[in-house]
C-alpha positions as a Python dict, from the first residue, in 0.01 Angstrom:
ca = {
    (1, 'M'): (0, 0, 0),
    (2, 'L'): (212, -276, 116),
    (3, 'R'): (614, -275, 89),
    (4, 'Y'): (816, -556, 121),
    (5, 'H'): (1194, -440, 226),
    (6, 'T'): (1539, -657, 73),
    (7, 'D'): (1799, -507, -104),
    (8, 'N'): (1874, -222, -325),
    (9, 'K'): (1684, -320, -625),
    (10, 'R'): (1334, -156, -610),
    (11, 'A'): (1016, -251, -792),
    (12, 'L'): (650, -103, -772),
    (13, 'V'): (358, -358, -867),
    (14, 'V'): (74, -172, -994),
    (15, 'D'): (-223, -406, -1013),
    (16, 'D'): (-576, -392, -880),
    (17, 'D'): (-588, -733, -765),
    (18, 'P'): (-479, -767, -450),
    (19, 'L'): (-405, -1154, -462),
    (20, 'F'): (-175, -1077, -787),
    (21, 'C'): (12, -777, -598),
    (22, 'F'): (98, -1047, -319),
    (23, 'S'): (213, -1292, -529),
    (24, 'S'): (418, -1086, -767),
    (25, 'A'): (579, -917, -432),
    (26, 'I'): (680, -1245, -278),
    (27, 'S'): (824, -1375, -592),
    (28, 'L'): (1031, -1076, -653),
    (29, 'K'): (1137, -1010, -260),
    (30, 'M'): (1278, -1348, -300),
    (31, 'A'): (1463, -1208, -597),
    (32, 'G'): (1612, -958, -397),
    (33, 'Y'): (1379, -654, -469),
    (34, 'E'): (1264, -387, -239),
    (35, 'V'): (854, -405, -355),
    (36, 'W'): (619, -159, -301),
    (37, 'E'): (219, -237, -429),
    (38, 'A'): (-39, 6, -577),
    (39, 'S'): (-435, -99, -688),
    (40, 'N'): (-430, 166, -937),
    (41, 'G'): (-205, 416, -1184),
    (42, 'M'): (-283, 714, -969),
    (43, 'R'): (-200, 560, -647),
    (44, 'A'): (147, 490, -826),
    (45, 'L'): (236, 777, -956),
    (46, 'D'): (177, 914, -597),
    (47, 'T'): (424, 648, -495),
    (48, 'I'): (659, 728, -756),
    (49, 'E'): (695, 1107, -693),
    (50, 'E'): (670, 1054, -345),
    (51, 'E'): (1019, 811, -389),
    (52, 'R'): (1181, 1079, -631),
    (53, 'K'): (1141, 1351, -370),
    (54, 'G'): (1345, 1129, -172),
    (55, 'G'): (1616, 1084, -440),
    (56, 'R'): (1505, 711, -493),
    (57, 'N'): (1393, 569, -833),
    (58, 'F'): (1227, 222, -914),
    (59, 'N'): (1435, -37, -1118),
    (60, 'L'): (1161, -213, -1222),
    (61, 'F'): (753, -150, -1311),
    (62, 'V'): (543, -440, -1327),
    (63, 'I'): (203, -270, -1439),
    (64, 'D'): (-118, -409, -1546),
    (65, 'L'): (-325, -238, -1802),
    (66, 'F'): (-668, -278, -1688),
    (67, 'M'): (-756, -94, -1364),
    (68, 'P'): (-1016, 160, -1211),
    (69, 'V'): (-912, 537, -1180),
    (70, 'M'): (-585, 547, -1398),
    (71, 'D'): (-541, 266, -1649),
    (72, 'G'): (-202, 88, -1705),
    (73, 'M'): (-149, 265, -2042),
    (74, 'Q'): (-242, 603, -1883),
    (75, 'L'): (36, 535, -1614),
    (76, 'I'): (320, 384, -1909),
    (77, 'R'): (232, 740, -2053),
    (78, 'E'): (353, 948, -1731),
    (79, 'I'): (650, 710, -1652),
    (80, 'H'): (744, 752, -1994),
    (81, 'R'): (742, 1109, -1970),
    (82, 'I'): (975, 1092, -1644),
    (83, 'D'): (1198, 873, -1890),
    (84, 'Q'): (1183, 523, -1701),
    (85, 'A'): (970, 334, -1927),
    (86, 'N'): (1267, 117, -2034),
    (87, 'R'): (1206, -84, -1705),
    (88, 'V'): (843, -144, -1749),
    (89, 'L'): (706, -487, -1722),
    (90, 'V'): (334, -507, -1845),
    (91, 'V'): (93, -747, -1742),
    (92, 'S'): (-243, -809, -1852),
    (93, 'G'): (-517, -1077, -1925),
    (94, 'S'): (-548, -961, -2327),
    (95, 'I'): (-271, -750, -2467),
    (96, 'D'): (-330, -736, -2839),
    (97, 'D'): (-86, -633, -3128),
    (98, 'E'): (-250, -257, -3131),
    (99, 'V'): (-174, -215, -2780),
    (100, 'I'): (180, -367, -2837),
    (101, 'E'): (277, -119, -3076),
    (102, 'E'): (147, 163, -2884),
    (103, 'L'): (342, -2, -2563),
    (104, 'K'): (663, -50, -2831),
    (105, 'S'): (626, 385, -2886),
    (106, 'F'): (684, 432, -2478),
    (107, 'G'): (956, 190, -2496),
    (108, 'C'): (786, -112, -2328),
    (109, 'R'): (938, -448, -2457),
    (110, 'H'): (831, -714, -2259),
    (111, 'W'): (482, -838, -2179),
    (112, 'L'): (349, -1135, -2011),
    (113, 'T'): (-84, -1265, -2081),
    (114, 'K'): (-208, -1393, -1747),
    (115, 'P'): (-219, -1644, -1588),
    (116, 'F'): (164, -1718, -1610),
    (117, 'L'): (407, -1895, -1377),
    (118, 'V'): (611, -1730, -1133),
    (119, 'S'): (912, -1874, -1370),
    (120, 'Q'): (754, -1672, -1657),
    (121, 'L'): (753, -1368, -1468),
    (122, 'M'): (1076, -1415, -1324),
    (123, 'E'): (1221, -1476, -1667),
    (124, 'A'): (1022, -1148, -1805),
    (125, 'V'): (1182, -952, -1511),
    (126, 'Q'): (1561, -1042, -1603),
    (127, 'Q'): (1479, -936, -1978),
    (128, 'T'): (1308, -632, -1888),
    (129, 'Q'): (1649, -523, -1675),
    (130, 'G'): (1871, -612, -1954),
}
């Protein structure tokens, strides 16, 4: 897991594609985020728990839906359980209407279909943050 250090905004990027994680982390870092990366949902949960033990929470989650070990939807369910789903930005190669309805049921209101531009990512991040 890589971490980039900046101000007090904290983001966790969860995707099994290391290039996507890296490029997203760079973009978020430039926007003032401190960024953590995880390659699957299980590693993300470990990171979330570790940070919560230290009294720290994430302001933003950028989550791919299709990953090994624990997929994005399972992770979003767990995040929702700890009441942070309203800060989730879903990114995926395919998001159909059924998936969108399930995402909405967990408080997710923002998603992007890959591939997308950095400007689209940053606009979606701003919308996710409210």
